[in-house]
GROMACS .gro file of N, CA and C in nm:
model
  348
    1MET      N    1 -10.295 -14.590 -16.885
    1MET     CA    2 -10.365 -14.688 -16.797
    1MET      C    3 -10.539 -14.722 -16.842
    2SER      N    4 -10.601 -14.835 -16.849
    2SER     CA    5 -10.707 -14.858 -16.890
    2SER      C    6 -10.824 -14.988 -16.809
    3VAL      N    7 -10.893 -14.893 -16.704
    3VAL     CA    8 -10.938 -15.003 -16.641
    3VAL      C    9 -11.097 -14.994 -16.673
    4ARG      N   10 -11.159 -15.110 -16.718
    4ARG     CA   11 -11.270 -15.085 -16.715
    4ARG      C   12 -11.388 -15.131 -16.625
    5VAL      N   13 -11.521 -15.123 -16.591
    5VAL     CA   14 -11.582 -15.171 -16.516
    5VAL      C   15 -11.711 -15.273 -16.542
    6ARG      N   16 -11.744 -15.398 -16.584
    6ARG     CA   17 -11.901 -15.490 -16.637
    6ARG      C   18 -11.898 -15.531 -16.574
    7ARG      N   19 -12.052 -15.545 -16.614
    7ARG     CA   20 -12.092 -15.695 -16.500
    7ARG      C   21 -12.057 -15.794 -16.616
    8VAL      N   22 -12.026 -15.947 -16.535
    8VAL     CA   23 -11.944 -16.039 -16.581
    8VAL      C   24 -12.073 -16.132 -16.657
    9HIS      N   25 -12.220 -16.047 -16.646
    9HIS     CA   26 -12.302 -16.121 -16.748
    9HIS      C   27 -12.341 -16.105 -16.872
   10GLU      N   28 -12.270 -15.964 -16.916
   10GLU     CA   29 -12.246 -15.905 -17.045
   10GLU      C   30 -12.136 -16.008 -17.129
   11PRO      N   31 -12.189 -16.026 -17.244
   11PRO     CA   32 -12.084 -16.088 -17.371
   11PRO      C   33 -11.971 -16.001 -17.335
   12PRO      N   34 -11.847 -16.100 -17.369
   12PRO     CA   35 -11.710 -16.065 -17.372
   12PRO      C   36 -11.646 -15.990 -17.465
   13ASP      N   37 -11.601 -15.834 -17.460
   13ASP     CA   38 -11.588 -15.732 -17.597
   13ASP      C   39 -11.448 -15.791 -17.620
   14PRO      N   40 -11.405 -15.724 -17.751
   14PRO     CA   41 -11.249 -15.749 -17.810
   14PRO      C   42 -11.191 -15.637 -17.675
   15ASP      N   43 -11.255 -15.575 -17.682
   15ASP     CA   44 -11.165 -15.448 -17.621
   15ASP      C   45 -11.132 -15.478 -17.435
   16ASP      N   46 -11.195 -15.569 -17.407
   16ASP     CA   47 -11.201 -15.625 -17.242
   16ASP      C   48 -11.072 -15.623 -17.207
   17GLY      N   49 -10.971 -15.668 -17.318
   17GLY     CA   50 -10.814 -15.666 -17.234
   17GLY      C   51 -10.825 -15.812 -17.126
   18LEU      N   52 -10.775 -15.798 -17.023
   18LEU     CA   53 -10.737 -15.898 -16.947
   18LEU      C   54 -10.891 -15.916 -16.858
   19ARG      N   55 -10.979 -15.986 -16.827
   19ARG     CA   56 -11.101 -16.002 -16.780
   19ARG      C   57 -11.048 -16.099 -16.614
   20VAL      N   58 -11.089 -15.974 -16.524
   20VAL     CA   59 -11.054 -16.036 -16.398
   20VAL      C   60 -11.216 -16.001 -16.318
   21LEU      N   61 -11.236 -16.089 -16.249
   21LEU     CA   62 -11.354 -16.160 -16.191
   21LEU      C   63 -11.290 -16.071 -16.045
   22VAL      N   64 -11.392 -16.009 -15.967
   22VAL     CA   65 -11.342 -15.926 -15.871
   22VAL      C   66 -11.477 -16.000 -15.737
   23ASP      N   67 -11.560 -16.059 -15.746
   23ASP     CA   68 -11.630 -16.107 -15.695
   23ASP      C   69 -11.604 -16.215 -15.607
   24ARG      N   70 -11.627 -16.242 -15.508
   24ARG     CA   71 -11.592 -16.342 -15.402
   24ARG      C   72 -11.657 -16.494 -15.416
   25LEU      N   73 -11.737 -16.490 -15.495
   25LEU     CA   74 -11.817 -16.592 -15.518
   25LEU      C   75 -11.804 -16.595 -15.639
   26TRP      N   76 -11.806 -16.751 -15.713
   26TRP     CA   77 -11.871 -16.762 -15.873
   26TRP      C   78 -12.002 -16.691 -15.870
   27PRO      N   79 -12.085 -16.607 -15.969
   27PRO     CA   80 -12.159 -16.581 -16.065
   27PRO      C   81 -12.284 -16.689 -16.029
   28ARG      N   82 -12.393 -16.652 -15.997
   28ARG     CA   83 -12.486 -16.765 -16.009
   28ARG      C   84 -12.531 -16.804 -16.151
   29GLY      N   85 -12.558 -16.919 -16.179
   29GLY     CA   86 -12.626 -16.921 -16.315
   29GLY      C   87 -12.534 -16.903 -16.449
   30LEU      N   88 -12.362 -16.874 -16.402
   30LEU     CA   89 -12.296 -16.837 -16.519
   30LEU      C   90 -12.205 -17.000 -16.579
   31ALA      N   91 -12.219 -17.026 -16.686
   31ALA     CA   92 -12.048 -17.143 -16.734
   31ALA      C   93 -11.923 -17.092 -16.725
   32LYS      N   94 -11.828 -17.130 -16.652
   32LYS     CA   95 -11.727 -17.060 -16.683
   32LYS      C   96 -11.651 -17.072 -16.784
   33ASP      N   97 -11.711 -17.163 -16.856
   33ASP     CA   98 -11.625 -17.115 -17.016
   33ASP      C   99 -11.698 -16.988 -17.061
   34ALA      N  100 -11.807 -16.966 -17.059
   34ALA     CA  101 -11.896 -16.869 -17.114
   34ALA      C  102 -11.841 -16.743 -17.073
   35ALA      N  103 -11.799 -16.749 -16.918
   35ALA     CA  104 -11.761 -16.562 -16.853
   35ALA      C  105 -11.607 -16.551 -16.907
   36ARG      N  106 -11.573 -16.635 -16.948
   36ARG     CA  107 -11.386 -16.602 -17.036
   36ARG      C  108 -11.318 -16.501 -16.912
   37VAL      N  109 -11.300 -16.567 -16.765
   37VAL     CA  110 -11.245 -16.489 -16.700
   37VAL      C  111 -11.121 -16.523 -16.689
   38ASP      N  112 -11.003 -16.439 -16.727
   38ASP     CA  113 -10.881 -16.465 -16.711
   38ASP      C  114 -10.801 -16.469 -16.551
   39GLU      N  115 -10.887 -16.416 -16.484
   39GLU     CA  116 -10.806 -16.377 -16.355
   39GLU      C  117 -10.931 -16.363 -16.266
   40TRP      N  118 -10.903 -16.445 -16.119
   40TRP     CA  119 -11.001 -16.409 -16.008
   40TRP      C  120 -10.933 -16.393 -15.885
   41PRO      N  121 -10.879 -16.304 -15.825
   41PRO     CA  122 -10.797 -16.268 -15.717
   41PRO      C  123 -10.906 -16.259 -15.604
   42LYS      N  124 -10.934 -16.346 -15.547
   42LYS     CA  125 -11.042 -16.314 -15.424
   42LYS      C  126 -10.961 -16.248 -15.325
   43GLU      N  127 -10.846 -16.241 -15.342
   43GLU     CA  128 -10.774 -16.165 -15.193
   43GLU      C  129 -10.797 -16.038 -15.190
   44LEU      N  130 -10.857 -15.999 -15.381
   44LEU     CA  131 -10.874 -15.817 -15.345
   44LEU      C  132 -11.042 -15.777 -15.337
   45THR      N  133 -11.126 -15.889 -15.323
   45THR     CA  134 -11.252 -15.845 -15.296
   45THR      C  135 -11.314 -15.869 -15.153
   46PRO      N  136 -11.401 -15.741 -15.132
   46PRO     CA  137 -11.446 -15.703 -14.956
   46PRO      C  138 -11.455 -15.830 -14.875
   47SER      N  139 -11.424 -15.833 -14.787
   47SER     CA  140 -11.446 -15.914 -14.693
   47SER      C  141 -11.615 -15.968 -14.654
   48THR      N  142 -11.607 -16.102 -14.616
   48THR     CA  143 -11.772 -16.115 -14.627
   48THR      C  144 -11.825 -16.021 -14.510
   49GLU      N  145 -11.768 -15.952 -14.390
   49GLU     CA  146 -11.827 -15.890 -14.303
   49GLU      C  147 -11.868 -15.765 -14.368
   50LEU      N  148 -11.796 -15.726 -14.426
   50LEU     CA  149 -11.810 -15.551 -14.534
   50LEU      C  150 -11.892 -15.573 -14.582
   51ARG      N  151 -11.919 -15.696 -14.670
   51ARG     CA  152 -12.011 -15.700 -14.824
   51ARG      C  153 -12.156 -15.743 -14.746
   52ARG      N  154 -12.149 -15.805 -14.592
   52ARG     CA  155 -12.245 -15.828 -14.540
   52ARG      C  156 -12.297 -15.665 -14.505
   53TRP      N  157 -12.224 -15.605 -14.436
   53TRP     CA  158 -12.315 -15.479 -14.366
   53TRP      C  159 -12.299 -15.386 -14.476
   54TYR      N  160 -12.254 -15.406 -14.596
   54TYR     CA  161 -12.317 -15.300 -14.701
   54TYR      C  162 -12.468 -15.332 -14.735
   55HIS      N  163 -12.471 -15.465 -14.776
   55HIS     CA  164 -12.597 -15.498 -14.832
   55HIS      C  165 -12.705 -15.499 -14.749
   56ALA      N  166 -12.686 -15.483 -14.605
   56ALA     CA  167 -12.811 -15.516 -14.544
   56ALA      C  168 -12.819 -15.385 -14.499
   57GLY      N  169 -12.800 -15.276 -14.592
   57GLY     CA  170 -12.822 -15.088 -14.605
   57GLY      C  171 -12.763 -15.032 -14.472
   58GLU      N  172 -12.666 -15.104 -14.383
   58GLU     CA  173 -12.664 -15.004 -14.265
   58GLU      C  174 -12.534 -14.881 -14.257
   59GLY      N  175 -12.504 -14.876 -14.393
   59GLY     CA  176 -12.415 -14.753 -14.445
   59GLY      C  177 -12.458 -14.717 -14.599
   60SER      N  178 -12.361 -14.593 -14.572
   60SER     CA  179 -12.352 -14.517 -14.726
   60SER      C  180 -12.255 -14.580 -14.823
   61TYR      N  181 -12.255 -14.610 -14.958
   61TYR     CA  182 -12.172 -14.650 -15.031
   61TYR      C  183 -12.046 -14.564 -15.045
   62GLU      N  184 -12.017 -14.437 -14.991
   62GLU     CA  185 -11.872 -14.370 -14.927
   62GLU      C  186 -11.858 -14.423 -14.787
   63GLU      N  187 -11.932 -14.464 -14.721
   63GLU     CA  188 -11.862 -14.530 -14.603
   63GLU      C  189 -11.819 -14.691 -14.636
   64PHE      N  190 -11.895 -14.752 -14.695
   64PHE     CA  191 -11.817 -14.836 -14.775
   64PHE      C  192 -11.713 -14.840 -14.811
   65ALA      N  193 -11.678 -14.735 -14.970
   65ALA     CA  194 -11.599 -14.774 -15.030
   65ALA      C  195 -11.453 -14.728 -14.895
   66ARG      N  196 -11.500 -14.648 -14.836
   66ARG     CA  197 -11.387 -14.621 -14.737
   66ARG      C  198 -11.331 -14.691 -14.676
   67ARG      N  199 -11.451 -14.796 -14.608
   67ARG     CA  200 -11.384 -14.941 -14.523
   67ARG      C  201 -11.298 -15.023 -14.665
   68TYR      N  202 -11.336 -15.029 -14.797
   68TYR     CA  203 -11.337 -15.129 -14.837
   68TYR      C  204 -11.154 -15.081 -14.871
   69GLU      N  205 -11.176 -14.941 -14.899
   69GLU     CA  206 -11.048 -14.888 -14.910
   69GLU      C  207 -10.895 -14.904 -14.816
   70ALA      N  208 -10.972 -14.943 -14.666
   70ALA     CA  209 -10.896 -14.967 -14.541
   70ALA      C  210 -10.852 -15.140 -14.578
   71GLU      N  211 -10.944 -15.173 -14.612
   71GLU     CA  212 -10.922 -15.332 -14.626
   71GLU      C  213 -10.783 -15.348 -14.699
   72LEU      N  214 -10.803 -15.265 -14.830
   72LEU     CA  215 -10.708 -15.310 -14.962
   72LEU      C  216 -10.523 -15.228 -14.933
   73ALA      N  217 -10.577 -15.163 -14.779
   73ALA     CA  218 -10.438 -15.107 -14.767
   73ALA      C  219 -10.384 -15.249 -14.636
   74ALA      N  220 -10.458 -15.316 -14.628
   74ALA     CA  221 -10.348 -15.455 -14.535
   74ALA      C  222 -10.267 -15.478 -14.582
   75PRO      N  223 -10.176 -15.513 -14.512
   75PRO     CA  224 -10.048 -15.530 -14.533
   75PRO      C  225 -10.081 -15.705 -14.663
   76ALA      N  226 -10.148 -15.761 -14.561
   76ALA     CA  227 -10.168 -15.889 -14.653
   76ALA      C  228 -10.262 -15.911 -14.816
   77VAL      N  229 -10.291 -15.794 -14.819
   77VAL     CA  230 -10.353 -15.731 -14.988
   77VAL      C  231 -10.219 -15.702 -15.081
   78ARG      N  232 -10.116 -15.650 -15.014
   78ARG     CA  233 -10.019 -15.597 -15.077
   78ARG      C  234  -9.958 -15.643 -15.218
   79GLU      N  235  -9.934 -15.808 -15.201
   79GLU     CA  236  -9.871 -15.832 -15.315
   79GLU      C  237 -10.021 -15.872 -15.394
   80PRO      N  238 -10.149 -15.891 -15.386
   80PRO     CA  239 -10.220 -15.914 -15.488
   80PRO      C  240 -10.229 -15.771 -15.572
   81LEU      N  241 -10.265 -15.675 -15.466
   81LEU     CA  242 -10.276 -15.556 -15.562
   81LEU      C  243 -10.187 -15.522 -15.650
   82GLU      N  244 -10.039 -15.555 -15.600
   82GLU     CA  245  -9.923 -15.516 -15.668
   82GLU      C  246  -9.942 -15.590 -15.808
   83ARG      N  247  -9.987 -15.697 -15.822
   83ARG     CA  248 -10.001 -15.779 -15.946
   83ARG      C  249 -10.116 -15.736 -15.994
   84ALA      N  250 -10.170 -15.670 -15.980
   84ALA     CA  251 -10.311 -15.604 -16.029
   84ALA      C  252 -10.266 -15.446 -16.116
   85ARG      N  253 -10.191 -15.416 -15.999
   85ARG     CA  254 -10.145 -15.323 -16.069
   85ARG      C  255 -10.054 -15.350 -16.213
   86ALA      N  256  -9.977 -15.463 -16.212
   86ALA     CA  257  -9.901 -15.473 -16.297
   86ALA      C  258 -10.011 -15.510 -16.432
   87TRP      N  259 -10.098 -15.554 -16.428
   87TRP     CA  260 -10.176 -15.599 -16.474
   87TRP      C  261 -10.211 -15.494 -16.561
   88VAL      N  262 -10.242 -15.412 -16.510
   88VAL     CA  263 -10.291 -15.262 -16.566
   88VAL      C  264 -10.212 -15.188 -16.594
   89ARG      N  265 -10.061 -15.198 -16.601
   89ARG     CA  266  -9.998 -15.140 -16.642
   89ARG      C  267  -9.879 -15.152 -16.781
   90GLU      N  268  -9.964 -15.321 -16.812
   90GLU     CA  269  -9.933 -15.401 -16.971
   90GLU      C  270 -10.074 -15.390 -17.025
   91GLY      N  271 -10.155 -15.314 -17.039
   91GLY     CA  272 -10.251 -15.340 -17.109
   91GLY      C  273 -10.410 -15.308 -17.033
   92PRO      N  274 -10.519 -15.291 -17.128
   92PRO     CA  275 -10.653 -15.288 -17.085
   92PRO      C  276 -10.695 -15.399 -16.982
   93VAL      N  277 -10.779 -15.375 -16.879
   93VAL     CA  278 -10.805 -15.455 -16.784
   93VAL      C  279 -10.981 -15.415 -16.737
   94THR      N  280 -11.046 -15.570 -16.751
   94THR     CA  281 -11.154 -15.523 -16.714
   94THR      C  282 -11.205 -15.631 -16.579
   95LEU      N  283 -11.263 -15.483 -16.474
   95LEU     CA  284 -11.278 -15.554 -16.380
   95LEU      C  285 -11.489 -15.643 -16.394
   96LEU      N  286 -11.466 -15.767 -16.362
   96LEU     CA  287 -11.600 -15.815 -16.353
   96LEU      C  288 -11.686 -15.839 -16.210
   97THR      N  289 -11.815 -15.792 -16.239
   97THR     CA  290 -11.858 -15.809 -16.122
   97THR      C  291 -12.012 -15.868 -16.156
   98ALA      N  292 -12.072 -15.939 -16.082
   98ALA     CA  293 -12.204 -15.928 -16.101
   98ALA      C  294 -12.331 -15.913 -16.040
   99VAL      N  295 -12.279 -15.759 -15.941
   99VAL     CA  296 -12.388 -15.646 -15.937
   99VAL      C  297 -12.455 -15.567 -16.032
  100ARG      N  298 -12.587 -15.563 -15.997
  100ARG     CA  299 -12.681 -15.474 -16.074
  100ARG      C  300 -12.626 -15.354 -16.114
  101SER      N  301 -12.554 -15.282 -16.008
  101SER     CA  302 -12.489 -15.132 -16.057
  101SER      C  303 -12.348 -15.137 -16.032
  102PRO      N  304 -12.227 -15.165 -16.147
  102PRO     CA  305 -12.113 -15.190 -16.095
  102PRO      C  306 -12.044 -15.065 -16.069
  103GLY      N  307 -12.114 -14.933 -16.095
  103GLY     CA  308 -12.057 -14.831 -16.063
  103GLY      C  309 -12.058 -14.752 -15.959
  104GLN      N  310 -12.161 -14.846 -15.841
  104GLN     CA  311 -12.153 -14.818 -15.745
  104GLN      C  312 -12.153 -14.944 -15.664
  105SER      N  313 -12.005 -15.032 -15.725
  105SER     CA  314 -11.996 -15.082 -15.636
  105SER      C  315 -11.855 -15.089 -15.573
  106HIS      N  316 -11.777 -15.203 -15.471
  106HIS     CA  317 -11.649 -15.243 -15.475
  106HIS      C  318 -11.546 -15.285 -15.640
  107ALA      N  319 -11.563 -15.301 -15.734
  107ALA     CA  320 -11.538 -15.295 -15.863
  107ALA      C  321 -11.466 -15.160 -15.889
  108ALA      N  322 -11.562 -15.046 -15.894
  108ALA     CA  323 -11.550 -14.935 -15.916
  108ALA      C  324 -11.451 -14.891 -15.789
  109VAL      N  325 -11.471 -14.917 -15.680
  109VAL     CA  326 -11.359 -14.831 -15.607
  109VAL      C  327 -11.210 -14.895 -15.622
  110LEU      N  328 -11.232 -15.042 -15.641
  110LEU     CA  329 -11.075 -15.078 -15.693
  110LEU      C  330 -11.055 -15.045 -15.826
  111ALA      N  331 -11.149 -15.025 -15.923
  111ALA     CA  332 -11.071 -14.974 -16.039
  111ALA      C  333 -11.041 -14.833 -16.013
  112ARG      N  334 -11.096 -14.751 -15.941
  112ARG     CA  335 -11.042 -14.665 -15.902
  112ARG      C  336 -10.879 -14.615 -15.839
  113LEU      N  337 -10.875 -14.686 -15.743
  113LEU     CA  338 -10.722 -14.758 -15.683
  113LEU      C  339 -10.653 -14.785 -15.792
  114LEU      N  340 -10.695 -14.889 -15.866
  114LEU     CA  341 -10.563 -14.956 -15.969
  114LEU      C  342 -10.550 -14.839 -16.085
  115GLU      N  343 -10.636 -14.729 -16.060
  115GLU     CA  344 -10.574 -14.620 -16.154
  115GLU      C  345 -10.489 -14.469 -16.103
  116ARG      N  346 -10.474 -14.560 -15.976
  116ARG     CA  347 -10.398 -14.386 -15.921
  116ARG      C  348 -10.251 -14.441 -15.957
   0.00000   0.00000   0.00000
């Protein structure tokens, strides 16, 4: 299994495999054809409430990660999460996000979860 996390604004890499956008909103200023996004499962993105809470600086990254994992454990997310796990079993997957620090983001939390 191979899951990478990259910024969506970086040029596509031949080793990316399946390119999956994991942001709820389309990245500002990025043309869809330039992004080369293969999948965009909005159900796997953090809720608007959680995203706003974290960006307001009200909590730590660890608390954000815990809350996001709890959201991903909800029954409504089971099918999209299993679909994403199937992608990982089939080959390399690159999770794409517009955040400035992908290693301290929801994408990193999701990557760890998919690699379990």
